Short mmCIF file of C-alpha atoms in Angstrom, two decimals:
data_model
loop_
_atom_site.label_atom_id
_atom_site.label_comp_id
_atom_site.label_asym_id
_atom_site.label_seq_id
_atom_site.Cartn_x
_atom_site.Cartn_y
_atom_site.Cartn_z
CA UNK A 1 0.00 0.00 0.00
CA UNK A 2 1.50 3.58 -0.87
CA UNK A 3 1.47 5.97 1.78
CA UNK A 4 3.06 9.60 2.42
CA UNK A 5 6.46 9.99 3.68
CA UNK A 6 4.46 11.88 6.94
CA UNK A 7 2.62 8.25 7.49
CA UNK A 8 5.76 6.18 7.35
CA UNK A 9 7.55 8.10 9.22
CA UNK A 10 4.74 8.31 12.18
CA UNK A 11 4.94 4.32 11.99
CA UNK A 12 8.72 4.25 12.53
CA UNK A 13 10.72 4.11 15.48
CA UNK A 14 12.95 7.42 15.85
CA UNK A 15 16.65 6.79 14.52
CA UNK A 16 19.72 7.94 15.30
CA UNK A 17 19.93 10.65 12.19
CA UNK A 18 16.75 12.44 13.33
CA UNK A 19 18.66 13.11 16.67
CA UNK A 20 21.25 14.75 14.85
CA UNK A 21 19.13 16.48 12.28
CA UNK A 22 17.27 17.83 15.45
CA UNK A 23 20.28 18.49 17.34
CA UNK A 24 22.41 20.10 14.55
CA UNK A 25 19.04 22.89 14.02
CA UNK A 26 19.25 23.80 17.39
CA UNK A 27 22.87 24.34 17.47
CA UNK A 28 22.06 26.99 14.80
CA UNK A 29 19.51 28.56 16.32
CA UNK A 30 21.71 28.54 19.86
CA UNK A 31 24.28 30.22 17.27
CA UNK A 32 21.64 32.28 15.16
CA UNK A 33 21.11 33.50 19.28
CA UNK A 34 24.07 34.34 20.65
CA UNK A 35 25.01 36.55 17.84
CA UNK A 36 21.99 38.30 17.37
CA UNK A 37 21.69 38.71 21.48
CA UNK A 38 25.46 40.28 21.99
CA UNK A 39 24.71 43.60 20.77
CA UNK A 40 22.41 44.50 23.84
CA UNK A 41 24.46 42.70 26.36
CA UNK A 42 27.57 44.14 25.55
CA UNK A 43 25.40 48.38 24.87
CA UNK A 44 26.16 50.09 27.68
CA UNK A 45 29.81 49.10 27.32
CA UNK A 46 29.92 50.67 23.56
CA UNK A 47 27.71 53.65 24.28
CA UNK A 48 30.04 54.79 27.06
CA UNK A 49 33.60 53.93 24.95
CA UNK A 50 31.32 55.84 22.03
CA UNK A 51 29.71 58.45 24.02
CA UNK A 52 26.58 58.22 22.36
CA UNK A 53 23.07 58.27 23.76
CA UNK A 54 20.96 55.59 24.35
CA UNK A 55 18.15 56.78 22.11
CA UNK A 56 20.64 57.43 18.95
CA UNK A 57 21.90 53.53 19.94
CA UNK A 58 18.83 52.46 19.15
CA UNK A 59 19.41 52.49 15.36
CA UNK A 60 21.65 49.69 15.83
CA UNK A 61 20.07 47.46 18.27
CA UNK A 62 17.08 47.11 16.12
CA UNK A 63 19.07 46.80 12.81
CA UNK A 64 19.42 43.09 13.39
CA UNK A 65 15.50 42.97 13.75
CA UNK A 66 14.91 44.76 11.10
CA UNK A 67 17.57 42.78 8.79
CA UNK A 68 15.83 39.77 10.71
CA UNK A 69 12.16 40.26 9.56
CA UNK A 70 12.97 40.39 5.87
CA UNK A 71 15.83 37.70 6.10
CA UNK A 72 12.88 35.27 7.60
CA UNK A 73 10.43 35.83 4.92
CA UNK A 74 13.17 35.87 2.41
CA UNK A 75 15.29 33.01 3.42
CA UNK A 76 12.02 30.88 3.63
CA UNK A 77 11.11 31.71 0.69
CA UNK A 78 14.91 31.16 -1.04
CA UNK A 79 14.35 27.61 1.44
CA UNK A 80 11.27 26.37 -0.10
CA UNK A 81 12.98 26.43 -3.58
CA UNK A 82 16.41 25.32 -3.31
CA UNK A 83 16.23 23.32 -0.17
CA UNK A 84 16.22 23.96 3.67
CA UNK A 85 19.78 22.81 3.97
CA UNK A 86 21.37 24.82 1.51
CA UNK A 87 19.69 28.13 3.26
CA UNK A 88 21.04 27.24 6.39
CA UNK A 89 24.17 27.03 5.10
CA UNK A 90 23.89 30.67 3.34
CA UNK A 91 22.13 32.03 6.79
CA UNK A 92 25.45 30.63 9.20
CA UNK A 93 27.74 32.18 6.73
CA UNK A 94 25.96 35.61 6.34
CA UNK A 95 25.39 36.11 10.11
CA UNK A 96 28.77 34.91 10.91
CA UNK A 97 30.80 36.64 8.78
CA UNK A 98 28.66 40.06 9.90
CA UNK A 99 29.29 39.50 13.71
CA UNK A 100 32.73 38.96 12.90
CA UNK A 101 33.12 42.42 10.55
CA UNK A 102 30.77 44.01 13.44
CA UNK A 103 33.69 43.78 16.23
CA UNK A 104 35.43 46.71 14.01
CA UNK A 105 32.89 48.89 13.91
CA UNK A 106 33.35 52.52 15.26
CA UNK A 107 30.27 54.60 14.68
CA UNK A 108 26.54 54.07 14.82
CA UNK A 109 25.83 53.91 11.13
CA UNK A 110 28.36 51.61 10.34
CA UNK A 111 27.50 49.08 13.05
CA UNK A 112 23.73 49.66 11.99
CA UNK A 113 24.57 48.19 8.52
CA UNK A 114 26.68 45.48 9.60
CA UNK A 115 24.14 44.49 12.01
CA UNK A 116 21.06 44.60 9.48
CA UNK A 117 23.30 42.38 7.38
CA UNK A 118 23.60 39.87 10.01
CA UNK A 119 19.72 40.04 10.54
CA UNK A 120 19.11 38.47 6.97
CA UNK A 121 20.89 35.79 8.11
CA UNK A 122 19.44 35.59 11.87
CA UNK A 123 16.04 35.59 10.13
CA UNK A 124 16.46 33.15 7.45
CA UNK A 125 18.24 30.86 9.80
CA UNK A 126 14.86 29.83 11.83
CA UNK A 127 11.91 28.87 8.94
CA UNK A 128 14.58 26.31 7.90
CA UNK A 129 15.63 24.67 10.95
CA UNK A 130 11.72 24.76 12.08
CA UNK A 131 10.73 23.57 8.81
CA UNK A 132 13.47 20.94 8.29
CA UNK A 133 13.55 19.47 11.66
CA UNK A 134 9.87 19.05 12.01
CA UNK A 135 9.64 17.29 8.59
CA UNK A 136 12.12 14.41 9.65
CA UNK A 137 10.16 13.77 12.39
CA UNK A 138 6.93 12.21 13.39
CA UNK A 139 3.49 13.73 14.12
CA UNK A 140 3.55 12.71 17.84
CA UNK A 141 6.52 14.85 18.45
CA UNK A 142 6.62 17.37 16.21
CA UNK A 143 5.12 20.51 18.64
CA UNK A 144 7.87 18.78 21.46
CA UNK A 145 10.52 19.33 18.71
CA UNK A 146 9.03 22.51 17.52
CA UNK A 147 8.68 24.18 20.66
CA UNK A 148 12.02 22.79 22.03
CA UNK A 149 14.06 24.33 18.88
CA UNK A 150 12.06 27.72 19.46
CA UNK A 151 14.51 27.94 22.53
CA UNK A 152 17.93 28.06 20.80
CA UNK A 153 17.72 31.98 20.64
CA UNK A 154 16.78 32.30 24.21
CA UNK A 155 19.45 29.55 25.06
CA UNK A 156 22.14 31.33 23.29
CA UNK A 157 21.29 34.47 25.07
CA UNK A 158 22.22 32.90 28.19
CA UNK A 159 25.40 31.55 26.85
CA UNK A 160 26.23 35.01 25.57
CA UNK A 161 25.37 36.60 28.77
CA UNK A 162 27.14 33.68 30.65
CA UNK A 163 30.47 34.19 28.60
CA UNK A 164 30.30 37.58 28.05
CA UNK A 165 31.80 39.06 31.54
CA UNK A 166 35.15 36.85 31.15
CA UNK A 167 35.34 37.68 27.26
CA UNK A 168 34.63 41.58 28.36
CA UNK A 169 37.64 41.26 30.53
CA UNK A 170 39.88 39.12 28.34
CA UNK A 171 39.55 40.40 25.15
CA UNK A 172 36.98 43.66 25.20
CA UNK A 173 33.41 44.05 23.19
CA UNK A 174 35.12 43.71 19.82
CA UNK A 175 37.23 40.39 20.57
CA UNK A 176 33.91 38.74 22.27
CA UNK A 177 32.18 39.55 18.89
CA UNK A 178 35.21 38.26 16.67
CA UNK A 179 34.87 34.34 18.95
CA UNK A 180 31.53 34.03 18.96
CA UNK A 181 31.55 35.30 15.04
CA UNK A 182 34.10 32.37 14.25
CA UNK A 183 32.30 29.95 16.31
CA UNK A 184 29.30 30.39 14.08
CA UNK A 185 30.62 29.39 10.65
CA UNK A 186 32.70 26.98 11.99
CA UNK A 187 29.05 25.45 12.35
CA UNK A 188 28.68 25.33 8.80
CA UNK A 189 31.01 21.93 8.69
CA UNK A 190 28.12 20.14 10.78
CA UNK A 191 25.21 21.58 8.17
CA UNK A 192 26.71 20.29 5.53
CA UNK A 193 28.13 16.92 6.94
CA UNK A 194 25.04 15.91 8.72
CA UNK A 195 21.66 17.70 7.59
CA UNK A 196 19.74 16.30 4.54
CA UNK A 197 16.23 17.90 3.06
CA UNK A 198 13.20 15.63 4.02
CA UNK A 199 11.91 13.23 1.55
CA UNK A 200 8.36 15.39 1.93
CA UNK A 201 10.52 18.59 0.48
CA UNK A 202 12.04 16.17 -2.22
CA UNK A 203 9.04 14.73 -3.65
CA UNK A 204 7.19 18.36 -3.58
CA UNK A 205 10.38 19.23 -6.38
CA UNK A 206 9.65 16.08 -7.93
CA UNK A 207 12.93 14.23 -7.14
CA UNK A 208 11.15 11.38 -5.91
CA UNK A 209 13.93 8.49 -6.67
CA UNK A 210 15.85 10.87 -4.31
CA UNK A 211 13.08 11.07 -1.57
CA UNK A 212 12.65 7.44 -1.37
CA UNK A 213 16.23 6.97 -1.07
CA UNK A 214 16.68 9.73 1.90
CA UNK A 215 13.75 7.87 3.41
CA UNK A 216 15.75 5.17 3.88
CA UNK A 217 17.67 7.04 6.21
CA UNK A 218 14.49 7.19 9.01
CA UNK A 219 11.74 3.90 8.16
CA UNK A 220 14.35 1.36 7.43
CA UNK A 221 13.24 -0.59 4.71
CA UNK A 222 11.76 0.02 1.20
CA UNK A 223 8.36 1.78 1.15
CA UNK A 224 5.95 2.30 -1.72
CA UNK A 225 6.29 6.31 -0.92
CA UNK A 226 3.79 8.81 -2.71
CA UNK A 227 4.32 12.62 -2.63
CA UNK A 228 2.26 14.46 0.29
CA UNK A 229 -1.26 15.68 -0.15
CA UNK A 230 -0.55 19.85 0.26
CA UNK A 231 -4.50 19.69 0.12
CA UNK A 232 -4.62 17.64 3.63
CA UNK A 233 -1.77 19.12 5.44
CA UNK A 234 -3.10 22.70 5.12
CA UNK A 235 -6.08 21.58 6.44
CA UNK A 236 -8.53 24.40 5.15
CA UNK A 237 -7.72 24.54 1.46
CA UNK A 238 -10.51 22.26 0.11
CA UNK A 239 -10.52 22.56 -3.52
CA UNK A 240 -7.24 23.52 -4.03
CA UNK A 241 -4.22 22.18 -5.92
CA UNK A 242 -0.83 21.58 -4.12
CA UNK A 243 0.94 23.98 -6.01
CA UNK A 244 -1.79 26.55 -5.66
CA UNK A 245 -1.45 26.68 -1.80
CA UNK A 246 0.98 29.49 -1.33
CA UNK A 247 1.40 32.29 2.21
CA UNK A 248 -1.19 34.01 0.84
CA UNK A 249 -4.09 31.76 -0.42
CA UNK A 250 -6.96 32.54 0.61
CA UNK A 251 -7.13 29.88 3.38
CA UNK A 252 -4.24 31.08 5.08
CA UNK A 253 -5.81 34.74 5.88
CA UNK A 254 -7.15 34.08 9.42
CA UNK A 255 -3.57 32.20 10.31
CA UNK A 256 -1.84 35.27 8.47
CA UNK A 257 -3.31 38.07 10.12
CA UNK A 258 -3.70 36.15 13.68
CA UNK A 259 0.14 35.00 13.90
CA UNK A 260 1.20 38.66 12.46
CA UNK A 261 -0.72 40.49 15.36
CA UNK A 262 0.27 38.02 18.08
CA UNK A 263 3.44 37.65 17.48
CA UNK A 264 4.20 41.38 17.31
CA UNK A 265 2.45 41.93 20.51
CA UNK A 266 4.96 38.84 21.77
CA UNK A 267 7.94 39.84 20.04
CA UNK A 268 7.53 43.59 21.87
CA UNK A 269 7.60 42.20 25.45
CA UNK A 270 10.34 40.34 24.72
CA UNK A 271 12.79 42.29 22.78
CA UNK A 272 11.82 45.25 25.17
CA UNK A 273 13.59 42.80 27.86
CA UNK A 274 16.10 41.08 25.82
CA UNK A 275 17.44 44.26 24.10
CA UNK A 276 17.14 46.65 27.06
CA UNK A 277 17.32 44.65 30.46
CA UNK A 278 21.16 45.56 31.16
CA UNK A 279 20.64 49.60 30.11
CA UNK A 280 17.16 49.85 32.37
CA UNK A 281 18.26 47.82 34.73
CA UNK A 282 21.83 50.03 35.27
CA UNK A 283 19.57 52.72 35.29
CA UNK A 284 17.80 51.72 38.37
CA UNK A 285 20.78 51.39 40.42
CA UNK A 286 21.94 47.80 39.51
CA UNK A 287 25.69 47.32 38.62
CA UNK A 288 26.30 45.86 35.07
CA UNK A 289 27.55 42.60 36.24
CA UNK A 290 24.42 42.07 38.84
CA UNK A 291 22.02 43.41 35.23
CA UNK A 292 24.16 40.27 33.09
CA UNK A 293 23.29 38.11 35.81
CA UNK A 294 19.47 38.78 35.27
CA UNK A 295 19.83 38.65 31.56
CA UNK A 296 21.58 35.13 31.99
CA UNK A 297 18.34 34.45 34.05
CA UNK A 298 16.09 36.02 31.03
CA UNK A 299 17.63 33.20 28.94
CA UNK A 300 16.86 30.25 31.65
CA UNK A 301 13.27 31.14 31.99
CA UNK A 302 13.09 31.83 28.55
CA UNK A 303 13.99 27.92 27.95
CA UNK A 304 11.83 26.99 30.67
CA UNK A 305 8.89 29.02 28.96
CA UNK A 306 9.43 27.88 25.55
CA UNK A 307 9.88 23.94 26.70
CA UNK A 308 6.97 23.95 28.37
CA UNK A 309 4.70 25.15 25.88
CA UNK A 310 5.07 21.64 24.22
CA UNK A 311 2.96 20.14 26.42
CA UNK A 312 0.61 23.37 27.21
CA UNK A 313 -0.45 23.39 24.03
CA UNK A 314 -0.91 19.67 23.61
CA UNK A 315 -2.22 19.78 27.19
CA UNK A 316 -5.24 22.60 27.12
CA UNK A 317 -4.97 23.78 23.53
CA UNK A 318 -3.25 26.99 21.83
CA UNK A 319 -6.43 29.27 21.93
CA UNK A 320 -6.19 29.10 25.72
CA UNK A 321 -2.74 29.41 26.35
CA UNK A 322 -2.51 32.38 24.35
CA UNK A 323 -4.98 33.72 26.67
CA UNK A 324 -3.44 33.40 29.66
CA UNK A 325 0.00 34.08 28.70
CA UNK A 326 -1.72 37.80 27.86
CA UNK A 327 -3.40 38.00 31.43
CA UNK A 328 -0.15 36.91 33.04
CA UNK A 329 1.88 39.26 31.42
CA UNK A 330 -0.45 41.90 32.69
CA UNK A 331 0.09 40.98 35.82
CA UNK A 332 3.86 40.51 35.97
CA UNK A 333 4.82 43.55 33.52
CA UNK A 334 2.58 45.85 36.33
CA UNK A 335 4.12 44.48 39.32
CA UNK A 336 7.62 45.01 38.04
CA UNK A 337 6.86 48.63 36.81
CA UNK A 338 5.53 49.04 40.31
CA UNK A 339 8.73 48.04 42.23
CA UNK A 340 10.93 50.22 39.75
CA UNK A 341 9.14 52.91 40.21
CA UNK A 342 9.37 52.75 43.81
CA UNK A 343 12.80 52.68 43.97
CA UNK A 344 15.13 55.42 45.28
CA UNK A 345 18.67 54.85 44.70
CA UNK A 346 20.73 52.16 45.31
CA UNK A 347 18.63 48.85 45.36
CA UNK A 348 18.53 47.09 48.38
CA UNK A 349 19.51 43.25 47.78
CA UNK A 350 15.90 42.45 48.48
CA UNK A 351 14.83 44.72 45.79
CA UNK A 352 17.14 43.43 43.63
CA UNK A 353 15.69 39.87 44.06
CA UNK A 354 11.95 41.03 43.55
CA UNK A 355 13.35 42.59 40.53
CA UNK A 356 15.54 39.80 38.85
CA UNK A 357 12.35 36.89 39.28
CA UNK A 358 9.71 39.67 37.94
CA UNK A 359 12.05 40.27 34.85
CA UNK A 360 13.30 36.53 34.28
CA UNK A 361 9.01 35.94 34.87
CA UNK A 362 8.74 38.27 32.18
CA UNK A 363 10.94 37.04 29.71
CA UNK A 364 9.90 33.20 30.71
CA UNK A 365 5.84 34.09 30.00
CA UNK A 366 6.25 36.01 26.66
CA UNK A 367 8.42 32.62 25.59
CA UNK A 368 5.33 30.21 26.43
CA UNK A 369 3.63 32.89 23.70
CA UNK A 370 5.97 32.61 20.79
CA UNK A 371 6.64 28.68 21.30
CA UNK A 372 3.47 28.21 20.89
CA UNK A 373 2.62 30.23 17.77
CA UNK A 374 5.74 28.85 16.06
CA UNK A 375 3.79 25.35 16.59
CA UNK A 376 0.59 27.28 15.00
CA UNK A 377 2.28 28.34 12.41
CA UNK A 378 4.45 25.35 11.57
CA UNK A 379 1.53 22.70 11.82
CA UNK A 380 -0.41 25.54 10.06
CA UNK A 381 1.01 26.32 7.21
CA UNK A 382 0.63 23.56 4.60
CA UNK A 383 4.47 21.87 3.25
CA UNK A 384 4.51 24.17 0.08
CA UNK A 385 5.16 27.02 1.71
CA UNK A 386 5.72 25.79 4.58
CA UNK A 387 9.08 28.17 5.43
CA UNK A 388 7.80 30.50 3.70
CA UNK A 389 4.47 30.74 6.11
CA UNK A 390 6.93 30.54 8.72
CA UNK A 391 9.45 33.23 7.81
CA UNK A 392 5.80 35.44 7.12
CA UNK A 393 5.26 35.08 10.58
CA UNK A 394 8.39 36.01 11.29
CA UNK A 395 8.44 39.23 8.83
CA UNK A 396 4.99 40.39 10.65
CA UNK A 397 5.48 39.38 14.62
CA UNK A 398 9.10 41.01 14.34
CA UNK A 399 7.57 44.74 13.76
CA UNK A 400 7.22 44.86 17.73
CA UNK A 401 10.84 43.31 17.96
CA UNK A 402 12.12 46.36 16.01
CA UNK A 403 9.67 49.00 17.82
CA UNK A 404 10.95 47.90 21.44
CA UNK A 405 14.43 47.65 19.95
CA UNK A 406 14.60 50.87 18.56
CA UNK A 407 12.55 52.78 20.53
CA UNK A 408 13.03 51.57 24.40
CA UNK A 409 16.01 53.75 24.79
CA UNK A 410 13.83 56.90 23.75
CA UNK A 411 11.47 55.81 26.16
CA UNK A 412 13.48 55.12 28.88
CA UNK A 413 15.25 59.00 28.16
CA UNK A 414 11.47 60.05 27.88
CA UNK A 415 10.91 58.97 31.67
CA UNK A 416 14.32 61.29 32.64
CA UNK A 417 14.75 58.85 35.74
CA UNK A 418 11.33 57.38 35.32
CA UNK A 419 10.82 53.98 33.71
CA UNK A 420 7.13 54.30 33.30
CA UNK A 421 6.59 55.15 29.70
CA UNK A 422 8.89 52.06 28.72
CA UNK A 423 6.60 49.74 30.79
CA UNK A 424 3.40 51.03 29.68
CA UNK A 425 4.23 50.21 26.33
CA UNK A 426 4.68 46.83 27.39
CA UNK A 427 1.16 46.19 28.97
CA UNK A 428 -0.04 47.56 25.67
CA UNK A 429 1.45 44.65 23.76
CA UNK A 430 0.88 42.51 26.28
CA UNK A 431 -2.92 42.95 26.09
CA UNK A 432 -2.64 42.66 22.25
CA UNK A 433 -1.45 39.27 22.76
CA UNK A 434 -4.72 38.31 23.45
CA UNK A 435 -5.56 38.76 19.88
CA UNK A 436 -3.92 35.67 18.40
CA UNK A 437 -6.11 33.39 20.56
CA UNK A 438 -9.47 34.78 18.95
CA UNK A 439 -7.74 35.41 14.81
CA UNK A 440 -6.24 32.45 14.21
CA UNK A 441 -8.21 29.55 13.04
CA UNK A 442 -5.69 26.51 13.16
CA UNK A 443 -5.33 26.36 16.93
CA UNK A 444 -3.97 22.80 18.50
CA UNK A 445 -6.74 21.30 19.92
CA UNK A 446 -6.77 20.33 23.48
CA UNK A 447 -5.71 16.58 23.97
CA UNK A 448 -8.71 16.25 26.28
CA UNK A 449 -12.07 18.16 26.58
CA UNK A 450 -14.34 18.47 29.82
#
C-alpha cells in the first residue's frame, strides 16, 4: 500500500539521524542567538567607549531585527525552492561573517549596517531549521521538537550573557564579537556533513527516486512512498491544488493576520527585555555585572517558557494558552513597573531579588507565547510554503521586535529617571497578545475536553 512519507515516518521508530538532524538545528539557532543577542548585552559598554546616547543607539540594536524580519520571509522563501539545507548554510555564513566584521565597527551607522546584514541571516536561519527538523520527524513529536528548537535563541542568550563578563575582561566588546563570530561558521562543517532535506521537500520538487532513497535514512526498509497531499496538510484549502497553496491563499488569511498580530504583541515584550534589560536595569541602580546576571536568568526562563509550551499546548490547547500568557503578562509587567518605580537609589539586595524573578518571569511568559505560535504556524502552514508561512510570521510578529528595539532607549530617556513610559508600552502589547487566541483559526486542539 503507498502511503506519504508523513505516514511512514509516524509508523517508525525514531533513529539515530533524526537526533542529529534535530540536534544540529538547534545548534544553529543557539548560534543564530548568541550573535543576534550580543549587541544588547555588551550596549552600555559601547555607548560609554562611544559616548553616544541611548536613544541614537537604538538604530543599531534594532538593525538586526529589522535585517531579521525580511531575512525570515526571504530566506524561507529562497528555502522552499532550493532546499532547507542549503539556506542554512547561506544564513550561518551571512550572520557569521557580519558578527565577525561588526567587532570593528566605530560609529553608529556603520555598526547599523553590519548588524542589518547579520539580521538576513538571523532571520532566514529559523523557517529552515523549524521547517526541516519538524519534517524528519513524526506527528507525535513534532510541537515537542518545535517548541524545544524555538529555545535556541533564548538559550544562546544565556550563553552570551554567561560568557560575556570573562570575554569583556579578556579580550573587550570587539574580541567577544570576533569568537563568537568564528564559532558560528565553523558550524557550517556540521550543516553540511550531517543535515539532509526531508523526503516530503524532495518529492514536492519532484525528485522522488531521491526522496525514497533519503527515506531510507528514518523507516528502514523500502516503502511504496507517494508525494504528500498539500491539500490535507493545510487543512482548510478544500478545492485547491498543491501547487496553488501558497502564504497568501486565501485559506491562510485568518492564520496570516492572527500569527502577524500576536506575534508582534509577543515579540515587543520580549525584545523590550532582551534588548534593554542591562541599560534599564543600570539605570535603576543595579551594577552591570548584577544586570548580566538577570539577563543570563532572562535566557533560563526563557527555555523553561518555551519547553513547556510543548505540552501546554498539547495539554489545554493553543487558543487558551494564548490567553493566559496575555493575562499573566499583565500581571507581571505591572508588578515590576511598580517596584521600579518605587525605587530610590541604590537597590537594596531584596529589591534586587523582587526585581531579577519579575524580569526573568517576564521574559519566561512572553516565551510560552511565541513557542506556541511557532507550533501554529508550523503545523499551520501547509508543506509548500511551509518556510515560507513561517518566515511570514516572522516578517509580521518582528515589527514589535524592532519597535521595542529601537525605541526603548527613547522611552526610557522620555521617563528622565522614570521607567514608566517604557513599561506602559509593554502592557499595551501585552494585552494585544490576546488577539492571536481569537484570529487564528488553526489552533492545536486540546488533547482532552471536559
Amino acid at each position: 500500500m503507498a502511503v506519504t512519507f508523513d505516514q511512514a515516518v509516524s509508523a517508525a521508530r525514531l533513529r539515530p539521524f533524526q537526533f542529529a538532524t534535530f540536534l544540529v538545528c538547534m545548534l544553529v539557532l543557539v548560534c543564530d542567538g548568541i550573535d543576534l543577542q550580543l549587541l544588547g548585552l555588551v550596549a552600555p559598554v559601547i555607548i560609554d567607549e562611544w559616548g553616544v546616547d541611548r536613544g541614537s543607539f537604538g538604530w543599531a540594536m534594532s538593525a538586526a531585527l529589522v535585517g531579521m524580519a525580511f531575512g525570515a520571509w526571504g530566506g524561507g522563501m529562497v528555502g522552499d525552492r532550493i532546499g532547507r539545507r542549503n539556506a542554512l548554510v547561506g544564513a550561518a555564513l551571512v550572520f557569521g561573517l557580519a558578527t565577525i566584521a561588526a567587532s570593528q565597527a566605530s560609529t553608529i551607522p556603520l555598526m547599523t549596517g553590519l548588524r542589518f546584514l547579520g539580521g538576513l541571516g538571523f532571520g532566514a536561519a529559523f523557517p529552515n531549521s523549524l521547517a526541516l527538523a519538524s519534517e524528519w520527524l513524526p506527528e507525535r513529536w513534532r510541537s515537542y521538537a518545535i517548541t524545544t528548537l524555538s529555545v535556541g535563541t533564548p538559550a544562546g542568550g544565556s550563553v552570551a550573557a554567561a560568557l560575556a563578563p570573562d570575554l569583556l575582561a579578556a579580550y573587550g566588546w570587539r574580541g567577544t564579537f570576533v569568537v563568537f563570530g568564528i564559532a558560528t561558521v565553523l558550524l557550517i562543517v556540521l550543516i553540511l556533513g550531517l543535515l539532509r532535506d526531508s523526503p516530503s521537500f524532495l518529492f514536492s520538487k519532484g525528485r522522488d527516486n531521491e526522496a525514497r532513497k533519503m527515506a531510507l535514512k528514518v523507516v528502514g526498509h523500502d516503502v511504496d512512498l507517494i508525494a504528500d497531499d498539500a491539500q490535507a496538510d493545510s487543512g482548510q484549502a478544500q478545492g485547491a491544488s498543491a501547487a496553488s497553496i501558497g502564504v497568501f491563499h486565501s485559506s491562510n488569511t485568518r492564520l496570516n493576520w492572527g500569527v502577524g498580530i500576536g506575534f508582534a504583541a509577543s515579540t515587543l515584550v520580549a525584545y523590550a527585555i532582551i534588548s534593554w534589560a542591562t541599560t534599564f536595569l543600570t539605570a535603576a541602580g543595579f551594577t552591570l555585572d548584577q544586570a548580566l546576571s538577570v539577563s543570563f536568568l532572562v535566557g533560563i526562563t526563557s527555555i523553561a517558557g518555551a519547553l513547556a509550551a510543548g505540552d501546554l499546548s498539547r495539554r489545554f490547547g493553543s487558543k487558551a494558552v494564548m490567553f493566559g500568557v496575555s493575562i499573566a503578562l499583565v500581571i507581571c509587567i505591572g508588578v515590576l513597573a511598580a517596584v521600579l518605580h518605587a525605587q530610590e537609589g541604590v537597590p537594596s539586595d531584596g529589591a534586587r531579588l523582587l526585581v531579577k524573578w519579575l524580569t526573568a518571569g517576564v521574559s519566561g511568559i512572553v516565551s510560552v507565547g511565541i513557542a506556541t505560535i511557532y507550533v501554529m504556524m508550523t503545523l499551520g502552514y501547509p508543506q509548500t510554503c511551509r518556510s515560507a508561512g513561517i518566515g511570514f510570521g516572522m516578517l509580521t510578529g518582528r515589527v514589535g521586535g524592532i519597535l521595542a528595539s529601537f525605541g526603548g532607549g527613547y522611552l526610557i530617556d522620555l521617563g528622565q529617571g522614570s521607567l514608566l513610559p517604557f513599561f506602559a508600552v509593554l502592557l499595551v502589547g501585552a494585552v494585544l497578545v490576546a488577539s492571536c487566541a481569537f484570529v487564528v483559526d488553526r489552533h492545536v486542539e486540546p488533547s482532552a475536553k471536559g
